[in-house]
Amino acid sequence: MTTPETRPEPGRPELTRVAGLPAAYCPLPSERTAELLDRHAELSGALEALRPRVEDVLYTLVPLLDGARDLRRAVLAARRAAHRAAPPGWDGPTAARIAEYADEEARGALRRWQELTAAAQAVAGELDKEVARDRAAAEDTLAAALEEPSFAHSLALATPDWVRYGSARGNRKRQRALRTLYSYTVRAAAKTSPFARLTTVGVPGGAHDGRAVQQVSATVVLTALYALARSPRTAQLLRYRPAPVRPADPAAEASDDPALLMLHPEYVATGGVTWRLDQVVEAGPAADWARALAGARTPGEGMATRGEDAAVPGDGVRVPGDGVPLGGGTTAEHADDTLAHGDALRTLGGPDPFRRFLRMLDSGVLAPVPPWRRGEDALDVLLALTRHLPDAPSAGAAKAPADGEAADETGAADETGADETGAMDGTGAMDRAGAADGLAVVRGLRALAAERERLAEPVRSGAEAPRRRAGAVARVRELGREWARTAGWDRFEPAEVWYEDAATGLRLPPVVADERTAQDLRRLGAAIRPRLFRSHLYDTLVRRFVAAYGRGGSCDDVLGFAMRCGAESDRDPELERAVQLDLAAREDPGERAWLPVGPSSAPPTAAVLFQQLRGGSGGAADGGPRLVVNQFNPGTGGLLTRFTELLGGDFAETLRGHVRRCWPHAAHHRELVLWTECSTAQAQSCGLLPPLTLPGELGAADALPLTATRLVHDPRQDTLTLLAPDGLPLAAAYTGLVPTHLFPKFARFLAVLSDPWINGSPLSDHRMPFQPPRDPEQVCAQDRQTLEGAGTVVTRRASWTVPVHRLPLPSPDAGCDATGVATMDAFRRAHGVPREVFAYLLPANGGGFGPDHDRKPLWVRLDSAVSLEVLAHWITPGTGHLRLVEALPAHDEHPLRDADGHRRAAEHAALLHWAGTGEEER
């Protein structure tokens, strides 16, 4: 057996993510506060050490004072005060009289107690004043952040209602507004998660001009598309895709009545992210409709083009344009997998075909095809598609067909439809049959085009520009909600309405070009390679393929195979076992790290996200840590493709070369990206390679549908290979942003086929879903860890897992004062927690993470009243523990400085791959 090579070379391109605000905008307590807390801790320790002796002295004095009742009462009061580490409360004469009853050693203890408690009271008084000054300074710092135009401009996208109404009067509202401002300010100053200009990006070693990529969210335009499809006035403008139907058992396909599966789409929007959850379900009677519609396509019918003399059906209005067919794609594409509205109505038939058409939309049997292609502006395409229509009803406007009437071949309805003045409700939806008012949607699209101008306004100083932008965001959100309700998506909330990525305005120093950093990454790569292993899901895929097609078999319907593998069921024991085996293999992958894969699958890769520490070029000058590993991602390029348009052609070409190198044995390289029609970030990740498309994805002139590929089994290595139509291996590179473990089950198998590797290395600060410690009631500490043989590389920050009820936080309904700050300071000292940390929420049930616990970590100063108040409100009812992690680098340890000399948090992404591994002779 040959020894596999484990040390990779860091690849190109690299990416640096730069905090949108200087680190100094994290509101910091003063140095005087730290001194006072140190002194408070010193005095508290001395008092705690002395208290048992003082209590013994006072206890001994009580029976000696039976004849001096006033002194006895004073000593009893002093005993109670001693429990609180408070002064005894004696005046001079009283203290002198009591001292007469004590010996010299006891008098010394009482004297020392009075001195210490008096000093502690003085420190507490000073701390009260300093904490108040810190609060005022924190509010000033946060308010100053709003004077940074790019920050305020981005805040209008992130929280438009706060920008519009955040300055409301009243203490409770003011404090709530302050907490919101704190959360976004520390995110922009301490974290590096790209969103508008809260975090910007650039290429190490390059200079950037701060330009931005902006567009209306794909989610909003998609809701308009579905609303247009529900109106007889506008449904005719679109083409439709029947749901794919496949036999549940390929061997039964030739039978008269095979069990059938259908791919059912459902759109979900949560936390500003939109997903299309394609579920493979039993088709039942829906299969007959889907198959009938699939056979009803009339190429070219009902299709208008944007050519010079193109006419829109039923309208007689010429629409000049670029010659690309309306309805998306080419005539050949339409002939392959879509049909015109008129074809659908004729096939559905019945006394009211449009009502039946709406039921097909609601059940997922039919879906409108987006008329825009990859790379096109979706809003512009819909505006061009509807520009011949009026935006208000008129006497000649088409109406929904009444019962017993059918639309004509162009989709226009009889004039005897619903009453023009009474058929509409407040949202633009028709009372009858769930039909929509297409003209109301057209009016909204034109309003959206006007709002786009406000959203795209350049960054300017002053409060008015962000408020205008926030108002536009709010109005577009309302349009999206209205269209979603019209489309029948009652629980769909399109939170993201405007997409924006921005390049940094800084010249970034080189990172991987620094030899010490490159060497650190090579050592890290060598250490993680034995923990990169082939997923058991890949084994499951191979077993299911062989069971269906035999050893050395071939499958001409890859989509059907994937659908059968991903069919929804109450339980899938084989899949569940594969997931559990993958979790177990993280501890010791063994030989799984070197298993072979087919030529259409990528060898192992990794993307390393890391930060540098101040001191020299890429590291600490004193030999201490210089690099901190944040987390790993797949290294096939998906982390970077989102920024190809923003960072230019050279960046895109370099990344394209890297992606191809990740599949060195494939003859063809294509990108496989899901949700391009509904997720803007996913759509931005397209265009690096020609696409391999699944049902529902945006088309392109050079697209290859999955249905045109073939899958074969190699009996020698027991692997699978995806083949292009010419019979050569085809790499389907996932270049999107969303992690593949969130894919629908059928698509997840395709992603595993393309990149079957799991990075089980523990050498990063990212943690798996939370499992409660053995003693969940105790504070559990983990020390900082560094890479063995390379103490310059930190692989895990020090952290503390704290039960929520053990953390001495102020009540969310009460403010935090100096006493609260001192109490938290005592807690952190007792457990060795630093003052500056990041807090993570961990669920109470110990299971997977929900939306509340997926939130980005919160930067916190444990000696700041404002920070502690924000933390107390940030914790959710479902939180069981907090994970407190040392801030490494801290706010003053970032090596990157901006043009004004201020430190900026930065995170770097480097790509590693081990080309050829997985093919060693064994």
PDB file of C-alpha atoms in Angstrom, residues 810-817 869 872-873:
ATOM      1  CA  PRO A 810     -29.983  41.137  35.575  1.00  0.00           C
ATOM      2  CA  SER A 811     -33.683  40.518  35.148  1.00  0.00           C
ATOM      3  CA  PRO A 812     -34.751  41.414  31.594  1.00  0.00           C
ATOM      4  CA  ASP A 813     -37.282  43.817  33.101  1.00  0.00           C
ATOM      5  CA  ALA A 814     -34.722  45.560  35.308  1.00  0.00           C
ATOM      6  CA  GLY A 815     -31.604  47.468  34.453  1.00  0.00           C
ATOM      7  CA  CYS A 816     -28.088  46.482  35.419  1.00  0.00           C
ATOM      8  CA  ASP A 817     -26.305  48.622  38.005  1.00  0.00           C
ATOM      9  CA  GLU A 869     -28.639  43.963  29.750  1.00  0.00           C
ATOM     10  CA  ALA A 872     -30.240  39.078  29.375  1.00  0.00           C
ATOM     11  CA  HIS A 873     -32.788  40.022  26.687  1.00  0.00           C
TER      12      HIS A 873
END
